[in-house]
Coordinates of C-alpha atoms and ligand atoms in Angstrom, one line a residue:
M866 CA -0.3 0.0 0.2
S867 CA 1.5 3.6 -0.9
F868 CA 0.9 6.7 0.6
D869 CA 2.5 10.1 0.6
A870 CA 3.4 10.0 4.4
I871 CA 3.6 6.9 7.1
I872 CA 3.2 8.1 10.9
L873 CA 4.5 5.6 13.5
G874 CA 2.6 6.1 16.7
A875 CA -0.7 8.0 17.3
G876 CA -0.2 10.0 20.6
P877 CA 0.2 13.5 20.8
A878 CA 2.8 13.7 18.0
G879 CA 2.2 11.3 15.7
S880 CA -2.0 12.2 15.7
T881 CA -1.2 15.9 15.4
A882 CA 1.0 15.5 12.5
A883 CA -1.4 13.4 10.8
I884 CA -4.2 15.6 11.0
V885 CA -2.4 18.5 9.7
L886 CA -0.5 16.6 6.8
A887 CA -3.7 14.9 6.1
R888 CA -5.9 18.3 5.7
R889 CA -3.0 19.7 3.3
G890 CA -3.8 16.8 1.0
F891 CA -1.2 14.3 1.9
Q892 CA -2.2 10.4 1.9
V893 CA -1.5 9.5 5.1
A894 CA -1.0 6.0 7.1
L895 CA -1.2 6.4 11.0
V896 CA 0.0 3.2 12.8
E897 CA -0.8 2.7 16.2
K898 CA 0.1 -0.6 18.1
A899 CA -2.5 0.2 21.4
E900 CA -6.5 0.1 20.9
F901 CA -7.9 3.9 22.2
P902 CA -9.1 4.6 24.6
R903 CA -6.2 3.7 26.8
R904 CA -4.6 5.7 29.9
K905 CA -1.0 6.3 29.9
V906 CA 1.5 7.4 32.3
C907 CA 1.4 11.3 32.0
G908 CA 0.6 14.3 34.2
E909 CA -2.1 15.2 31.5
F910 CA -1.5 19.2 31.7
V911 CA -1.4 20.7 28.3
S912 CA 0.2 23.9 28.4
A913 CA -1.4 27.3 27.5
T914 CA 1.5 27.6 24.5
S915 CA -0.5 24.8 22.4
L916 CA -4.0 26.2 22.8
A917 CA -3.3 27.8 19.6
V918 CA -2.5 24.2 17.9
I919 CA -5.5 22.5 19.4
D920 CA -7.7 25.4 18.1
R921 CA -6.1 24.9 14.4
L922 CA -6.7 21.1 14.4
G923 CA -10.2 22.1 15.2
L924 CA -10.5 20.3 18.7
G925 CA -10.6 23.9 20.7
S926 CA -13.7 24.1 22.0
T927 CA -14.2 20.5 22.6
W928 CA -10.8 20.9 24.6
R929 CA -12.3 23.3 26.3
S930 CA -15.5 21.6 27.1
L931 CA -14.0 18.7 28.9
A932 CA -10.4 19.6 30.4
G933 CA -10.0 20.7 34.1
P934 CA -9.7 24.0 35.7
E935 CA -7.3 26.5 34.6
V936 CA -3.8 26.4 36.2
R937 CA -3.5 29.8 37.3
R938 CA -1.2 29.0 40.3
V939 CA 2.0 26.7 40.7
A940 CA 3.2 25.5 44.3
L941 CA 5.8 23.3 46.0
F942 CA 4.9 20.5 48.4
S943 CA 7.9 19.3 49.9
G944 CA 7.9 17.4 53.2
E945 CA 5.9 20.2 55.0
R946 CA 6.4 22.8 52.8
V947 CA 3.7 24.0 50.6
V948 CA 4.2 27.2 49.1
T949 CA 2.5 28.7 46.1
A950 CA 3.1 31.2 43.4
R951 CA 1.3 32.1 40.1
M952 CA 1.5 30.7 36.9
P953 CA 2.6 32.8 34.1
A954 CA 0.3 33.5 31.8
A955 CA 1.1 32.7 27.9
H956 CA 0.6 35.8 25.2
G957 CA -3.1 35.6 23.9
A958 CA -3.7 32.2 25.5
G959 CA -3.9 32.4 29.0
F960 CA -3.6 29.2 31.1
G961 CA -3.0 25.4 30.4
R962 CA -5.3 22.4 31.7
A963 CA -5.4 19.0 32.2
L964 CA -7.1 16.4 29.8
G965 CA -6.9 12.8 30.8
R966 CA -5.0 10.7 28.1
D967 CA -7.7 8.4 27.7
V968 CA -9.7 11.2 26.4
L969 CA -7.3 13.8 24.8
D970 CA -5.3 10.8 22.5
D971 CA -8.9 9.5 21.1
L972 CA -10.0 12.9 20.3
L973 CA -6.5 13.4 18.1
V974 CA -7.0 10.0 16.5
Q975 CA -10.6 10.4 15.6
E976 CA -9.5 13.5 14.1
A977 CA -6.9 12.4 11.8
S978 CA -9.4 9.6 10.6
R979 CA -12.1 12.5 10.0
A980 CA -9.3 14.4 8.2
G981 CA -8.4 11.6 6.0
A982 CA -5.6 9.8 7.5
T983 CA -6.3 6.2 7.0
L984 CA -6.0 4.4 10.9
F985 CA -3.9 0.7 11.0
Q986 CA -5.2 0.2 14.7
P987 CA -4.1 -2.0 16.8
F988 CA -0.9 -2.3 14.3
R989 CA 2.5 -2.6 15.5
A990 CA 5.3 -1.0 13.3
T991 CA 8.0 -3.8 13.2
G992 CA 10.8 -2.2 10.9
V993 CA 11.3 0.6 8.2
R994 CA 13.9 -0.2 5.5
P995 CA 14.8 2.4 2.5
S996 CA 12.9 0.6 -1.1
G997 CA 14.0 2.4 -4.2
D998 CA 13.4 6.4 -3.4
E999 CA 11.0 5.9 -0.6
S1000 CA 10.5 3.8 2.6
A1001 CA 9.4 0.5 3.4
V1002 CA 7.2 -0.4 6.7
T1003 CA 6.4 -3.6 7.9
I1004 CA 3.5 -3.4 10.2
A1005 CA 1.7 -6.1 12.0
S1006 CA -1.5 -6.8 14.3
R1007 CA -2.1 -9.9 15.8
D1008 CA -3.3 -11.7 12.8
E1009 CA -2.3 -10.1 9.8
E1010 CA 0.8 -8.4 8.4
A1011 CA 1.1 -5.8 5.9
T1012 CA 4.0 -3.8 4.1
L1013 CA 3.4 0.3 3.2
S1014 CA 5.5 2.4 1.4
A1015 CA 6.0 6.1 1.1
P1016 CA 8.7 8.8 0.5
V1017 CA 8.2 10.5 4.1
V1018 CA 8.5 8.2 7.2
I1019 CA 7.5 10.1 10.6
A1020 CA 8.8 8.3 13.6
A1021 CA 6.2 9.5 16.6
H1022 CA 6.2 6.1 19.0
G1023 CA 7.7 7.6 22.1
S1024 CA 10.7 6.9 23.9
W1025 CA 10.1 4.4 26.5
E1026 CA 9.3 1.0 24.6
P1027 CA 12.6 -0.8 23.2
G1028 CA 11.8 -2.4 19.7
G1029 CA 13.6 -3.0 16.1
L1030 CA 12.8 0.2 14.8
P1031 CA 15.9 2.3 14.2
S1032 CA 14.5 5.2 16.0
Q1033 CA 13.5 3.1 19.1
L1034 CA 16.2 3.2 22.2
Q1035 CA 17.5 0.3 24.0
K1036 CA 16.4 -0.5 27.5
T1037 CA 18.7 0.3 30.3
N1038 CA 18.9 -1.1 33.5
A1039 CA 20.8 1.6 36.1
P1040 CA 20.3 2.4 39.6
S1041 CA 19.7 5.9 38.5
D1042 CA 17.2 5.1 36.1
L1043 CA 13.8 7.2 36.6
L1044 CA 10.2 5.2 36.6
G1045 CA 7.4 7.1 35.8
F1046 CA 4.2 6.4 37.8
K1047 CA 0.5 7.8 37.5
A1048 CA -2.8 7.4 39.1
H1049 CA -6.2 9.0 39.2
F1050 CA -8.1 9.8 42.4
S1051 CA -11.6 10.9 43.0
G1052 CA -12.8 12.9 46.0
A1053 CA -9.5 14.7 46.6
R1054 CA -8.7 17.8 47.9
L1055 CA -6.6 20.6 46.1
E1056 CA -7.9 24.1 44.9
P1057 CA -9.0 24.0 41.7
D1058 CA -6.6 26.4 39.8
L1059 CA -3.0 24.9 41.5
M1060 CA -0.9 22.6 39.9
P1061 CA 1.9 21.4 42.6
L1062 CA 5.6 20.1 42.3
L1063 CA 5.9 17.2 44.1
V1064 CA 9.5 16.6 46.0
F1065 CA 10.1 13.9 47.9
P1066 CA 13.1 11.1 49.0
G1067 CA 14.4 9.5 45.6
G1068 CA 11.8 11.5 43.2
Y1069 CA 9.4 14.3 42.0
G1070 CA 5.9 14.7 40.8
G1071 CA 2.8 16.5 40.3
M1072 CA -0.8 16.6 40.8
V1073 CA -3.4 18.8 38.9
W1074 CA -7.4 18.7 38.1
A1075 CA -8.2 16.5 35.1
D1076 CA -11.4 16.1 33.5
R1077 CA -14.4 14.6 35.0
G1078 CA -13.4 15.5 38.7
R1079 CA -10.5 13.4 38.4
L1080 CA -7.1 14.4 40.2
S1081 CA -4.5 13.3 37.9
L1082 CA -1.2 12.7 39.7
S1083 CA 2.2 11.6 38.1
L1084 CA 5.7 11.1 39.7
C1085 CA 9.0 9.9 38.7
I1086 CA 10.9 7.9 41.0
R1087 CA 14.8 6.4 40.9
R1088 CA 14.9 2.9 40.5
D1089 CA 17.1 2.7 43.5
A1090 CA 14.7 4.6 45.6
L1091 CA 12.0 2.2 44.9
A1092 CA 13.9 -1.1 45.5
A1093 CA 14.7 0.6 49.0
L1094 CA 11.2 1.2 49.5
R1095 CA 10.0 -2.4 48.7
K1096 CA 12.7 -3.7 50.7
E1097 CA 11.6 -1.8 53.4
A1098 CA 8.1 -2.6 53.2
G1099 CA 9.1 -6.7 53.0
G1100 CA 7.6 -6.6 49.4
G1101 CA 4.4 -5.8 48.2
S1102 CA 3.7 -4.1 45.1
A1103 CA 5.5 -1.1 43.2
S1104 CA 2.6 1.1 43.3
D1105 CA 1.4 0.4 47.0
A1106 CA 5.2 1.4 48.1
V1107 CA 5.4 4.7 45.7
H1108 CA 1.5 5.3 47.1
R1109 CA 2.5 5.1 51.0
H1110 CA 5.9 7.0 50.1
L1111 CA 4.6 9.8 48.9
L1112 CA 1.8 10.1 51.6
A1113 CA 4.4 9.5 54.0
S1114 CA 6.9 12.4 52.7
C1115 CA 4.8 15.1 51.8
R1116 CA 2.4 17.2 53.8
G1117 CA 0.5 18.2 50.9
V1118 CA -0.2 15.1 49.1
R1119 CA -1.4 14.1 52.4
A1120 CA -3.9 16.7 52.5
A1121 CA -4.9 16.2 48.8
I1122 CA -5.4 12.6 48.2
G1123 CA -5.3 11.0 51.9
E1124 CA -8.7 10.5 52.0
A1125 CA -9.6 10.5 48.1
Q1126 CA -10.2 6.9 46.2
L1127 CA -8.0 5.4 43.8
Q1128 CA -9.8 5.4 40.5
G1129 CA -8.5 2.1 38.5
Q1130 CA -4.9 0.9 38.9
W1131 CA -1.6 3.0 39.3
L1132 CA 0.4 2.9 35.8
A1133 CA 4.0 2.4 35.6
A1134 CA 6.6 3.2 32.7
G1135 CA 10.4 3.5 32.1
P1136 CA 12.9 4.3 32.5
I1137 CA 12.0 7.4 31.1
R1138 CA 15.0 9.3 28.7
P1139 CA 15.2 12.7 29.0
G1140 CA 17.3 14.6 26.6
M1141 CA 17.8 15.9 23.0
R1142 CA 18.2 13.2 20.1
A1143 CA 18.1 13.2 16.7
R1144 CA 15.1 14.8 14.6
Y1145 CA 16.0 13.4 11.4
R1146 CA 18.2 10.7 10.8
D1147 CA 18.4 8.1 7.5
D1148 CA 15.3 9.8 6.1
V1149 CA 13.0 9.4 9.2
F1150 CA 11.7 12.1 10.3
R1151 CA 11.2 12.4 14.3
I1152 CA 8.4 14.0 16.5
G1153 CA 7.4 14.4 20.2
N1154 CA 9.8 12.4 22.8
V1155 CA 11.5 10.2 19.9
A1156 CA 13.1 13.6 18.9
G1157 CA 13.8 14.7 22.6
E1158 CA 12.1 14.8 25.7
S1159 CA 12.2 16.9 28.8
H1160 CA 12.1 15.7 32.3
P1161 CA 8.5 15.4 33.6
V1162 CA 8.7 17.8 36.1
I1163 CA 8.3 20.8 33.8
A1164 CA 5.0 19.1 31.8
E1165 CA 5.8 20.4 28.6
G1166 CA 5.9 16.7 26.7
I1167 CA 2.7 17.0 25.2
S1168 CA 3.1 20.3 24.2
M1169 CA 6.5 19.4 22.8
A1170 CA 4.9 16.5 21.2
M1171 CA 2.0 18.8 19.3
Q1172 CA 4.5 21.4 18.5
S1173 CA 7.0 19.1 16.9
A1174 CA 4.8 17.5 14.7
W1175 CA 3.4 21.2 13.6
H1176 CA 7.0 22.2 13.0
L1177 CA 7.4 19.8 11.1
A1178 CA 4.4 19.4 9.1
E1179 CA 5.0 23.2 8.0
E1180 CA 8.5 22.2 6.8
L1181 CA 6.6 19.2 4.9
E1182 CA 4.2 21.0 3.5
A1183 CA 6.6 23.2 1.5
I1184 CA 8.5 20.7 -0.4
D1185 CA 7.9 18.3 -3.1
P1186 CA 8.2 15.3 -0.8
A1187 CA 8.9 12.7 -3.4
R1188 CA 12.5 14.2 -4.0
R1189 CA 15.0 13.0 -1.4
A1190 CA 17.1 16.1 -1.7
E1191 CA 13.9 18.2 -0.6
R1192 CA 13.4 15.6 2.4
D1193 CA 17.2 16.1 3.6
A1194 CA 16.5 20.0 3.5
A1195 CA 13.5 20.0 5.1
G1196 CA 14.8 17.5 8.0
R1197 CA 17.6 20.2 8.4
R1198 CA 15.0 23.2 8.7
Y1199 CA 13.2 21.3 11.3
S1200 CA 15.8 20.3 13.2
R1201 CA 17.3 24.0 13.7
R1202 CA 13.5 24.7 14.8
W1203 CA 12.7 21.9 17.1
R1204 CA 16.1 23.1 18.7
A1205 CA 15.3 26.5 19.3
Q1206 CA 12.0 26.0 20.2
F1207 CA 12.4 23.3 22.8
G1208 CA 16.5 23.4 23.4
A1209 CA 16.0 26.0 26.5
R1210 CA 13.5 24.0 28.4
I1211 CA 15.1 20.9 27.9
L1212 CA 18.2 22.1 29.6
A1213 CA 15.6 24.1 32.1
A1214 CA 14.0 20.9 33.3
S1215 CA 17.1 19.0 33.9
A1216 CA 18.5 21.6 35.9
I1217 CA 15.1 21.8 37.9
A1218 CA 15.1 17.7 38.3
G1219 CA 19.3 17.3 39.0
L1220 CA 18.2 19.8 42.2
A1221 CA 14.9 17.9 43.2
L1222 CA 16.8 14.5 43.1
R1223 CA 19.7 15.1 45.3
P1224 CA 18.9 15.2 49.3
A1225 CA 21.1 18.1 49.6
G1226 CA 19.6 20.3 46.0
A1227 CA 15.8 19.6 47.2
R1228 CA 16.9 21.4 50.5
L1229 CA 18.3 24.4 48.6
M1230 CA 15.6 24.8 46.1
G1231 CA 12.9 24.4 49.0
G1232 CA 14.4 26.9 51.3
A1233 CA 15.2 29.4 48.1
I1234 CA 11.3 29.1 46.9
E1235 CA 10.3 29.1 50.7
A1236 CA 12.1 32.6 50.8
L1237 CA 11.3 34.0 47.0
P1238 CA 7.8 32.2 45.8
A1239 CA 8.4 34.0 42.5
L1240 CA 11.0 31.4 41.6
L1241 CA 8.1 29.3 40.9
T1242 CA 6.9 31.5 38.3
L1243 CA 10.5 31.8 36.9
G1244 CA 10.7 28.0 36.9
A1245 CA 7.2 28.1 34.7
R1246 CA 8.3 30.6 32.6
L1247 CA 12.0 29.2 31.7
S1248 CA 10.2 25.8 31.3
G1249 CA 8.4 26.8 28.4
K1250 CA 5.2 27.9 30.0
T1251 CA 5.0 31.2 28.3
K1252 CA 6.6 30.3 24.5
T1253 CA 4.3 30.0 21.3
I1254 CA 5.3 28.8 18.2
A1255 CA 4.1 31.8 16.4
E1256 CA 6.0 34.0 18.8
M1257 CA 9.0 31.6 18.1
S1258 CA 8.7 31.7 14.4
N1259 CA 8.7 35.4 14.1
E1260 CA 11.4 35.7 17.2
R1261 CA 14.4 33.6 15.9
V1262 CA 13.7 31.3 12.6
G1263 CA 11.8 34.0 10.5
V1264 CA 8.9 32.2 9.1
G1265 CA 5.3 33.4 8.9
R1266 CA 3.0 32.7 11.6
M1267 CA 1.1 29.3 11.7
R1268 CA -0.7 29.2 8.4
L1269 CA -3.4 26.7 8.7
S1270 CA -6.8 28.0 9.4
Ligands
FAD2159 C1 5.3 10.8 35.1 C2 5.2 11.4 33.8 C3 4.3 12.8 33.5 C4 4.2 13.6 32.9 N1 3.5 14.6 32.7 C5 3.1 15.2 31.7 C6 2.5 16.8 31.8 O1 1.7 16.3 32.9 N2 2.2 17.4 30.6 C7 3.1 17.1 29.8 O2 2.6 18.1 28.7 N3 4.0 15.9 29.6 C8 3.7 14.9 30.7 N4 4.7 14.0 30.3 C9 5.4 13.8 29.2 C10 4.3 13.1 28.2 O3 3.3 11.8 28.6 C11 5.5 12.7 26.9 O4 5.9 13.6 26.9 C12 4.2 12.7 25.8 O5 3.2 11.6 25.8 C13 5.0 12.2 24.5 O6 4.1 12.3 23.4 P1 4.8 11.4 21.8 O7 3.0 11.4 20.9 O8 5.4 11.7 21.3 O9 4.5 9.7 22.5 P2 3.6 8.9 23.2 O10 2.2 9.6 24.1 O11 4.5 8.2 24.0 O12 2.7 8.3 22.2 C14 3.4 7.2 21.3 C15 2.5 6.2 20.9 O13 2.9 5.5 19.9 C16 2.2 4.1 20.2 N5 3.5 3.3 19.9 C17 4.8 2.7 20.3 N6 5.5 2.1 19.5 C18 4.6 1.6 18.3 C19 5.0 1.1 17.7 N7 5.8 0.3 17.0 N8 4.2 0.9 16.2 C20 2.8 1.6 16.6 N9 2.4 2.7 17.6 C21 3.5 2.3 18.3 C22 2.2 3.7 21.6 O14 1.3 3.0 21.7 C23 1.6 5.6 22.0 O15 0.5 5.8 21.5 C24 4.7 13.2 31.4 C25 5.9 12.4 31.6 C26 5.8 11.0 32.5 C27 6.6 10.1 32.6

């Protein structure tokens, strides 16, 4: 089966790219291994800087009608410490909100299908190889295999699972690995406009109200810290150990979920792989977490996924995708735009996470924020909470504002 573009993975990155390219007349194949709706390890907060993209995808009013309340304040909950500060507003876009990934990812994939993308779901992409001037992608479901071909291949499969694709990362197993956990709670108590950063021994996390009265709690914890907690408890599940540890070590978490009910199961994923990676290599474009990932401490991954897809789609619209030289040039331009848009926040996230994960750093950070709560606002600004795509395009890259309407 022949297409203009094959997209591997239908998370926020893959589905955004599929919607934009399909609307621009590309014949798009979107390959997703999981059945939707499905929950996912994620804090589910979407920065205001992505609202322009969500609006232009045609999902703005649905998103606004479903998402949790506007997050107008940030906080630090660490030990006995509870400090709040204002969230900086993004120019003209207001404030971010959270929507469950079971809902958001399903909305996006359905829109991709409405836009004309051909959906292969549940199908896993198992291989990518050059085939003449194009690439051939092998995909497999439980009882079917197929080969798709296209000049443009976009890897959007996230970064937490190993596999045989050239863009997949290998699994690591080190004591310092960060493992991700996530749970929803009902009946929680947290001020509606507040998104606290949680800092606790061995990790960090966050809480925010999402859709349907669900509180979304997500965190990262070092592998060795988790092992020690489980040993101390004499066994039991990792999620029980994490849950107990949070309640024992953080007053703000106790106040918020001490009496709340867990909805469904805790989810776990990882190790997570923060850092910058190739954005284009061997004729495969990479978006979302595949291209690079910030520490979840800044809650920017969904925005980076959608915005990187947007940047790439703008570059692909402007070329003849059948010509390899034009794809290479688009790959270089996209790569520069990606770095200009996201590089600083990846570094800022790494610095914040580095402090949060070390006992002395966490003490230093807590003391400084208590003395000067505006540091929380500054941290949100440094982590990209006010940096929209349009602003970026005009500021440094010299290209026009977003073109789709
Ligand atoms: C603890 C934690 C909290 C976080 N909190 C936030 C937050 O509050 N806000 C925020 O913006 N970000 C947050 N993030 C980051 C965010 O979850 C990711 O950055 C985001 O999901 C990346 O989107 P993506 O589309 O690149 O990849 P993904 O969302 O991982 O989507 C990839 C898709 O590809 C599919 N796939 C994988 N392999 C294949 C294959 N071989 N074939 C076909 N399909 C495949 C998967 O099933 C999946 O649907 C958090 C992360 C963690 C770990």
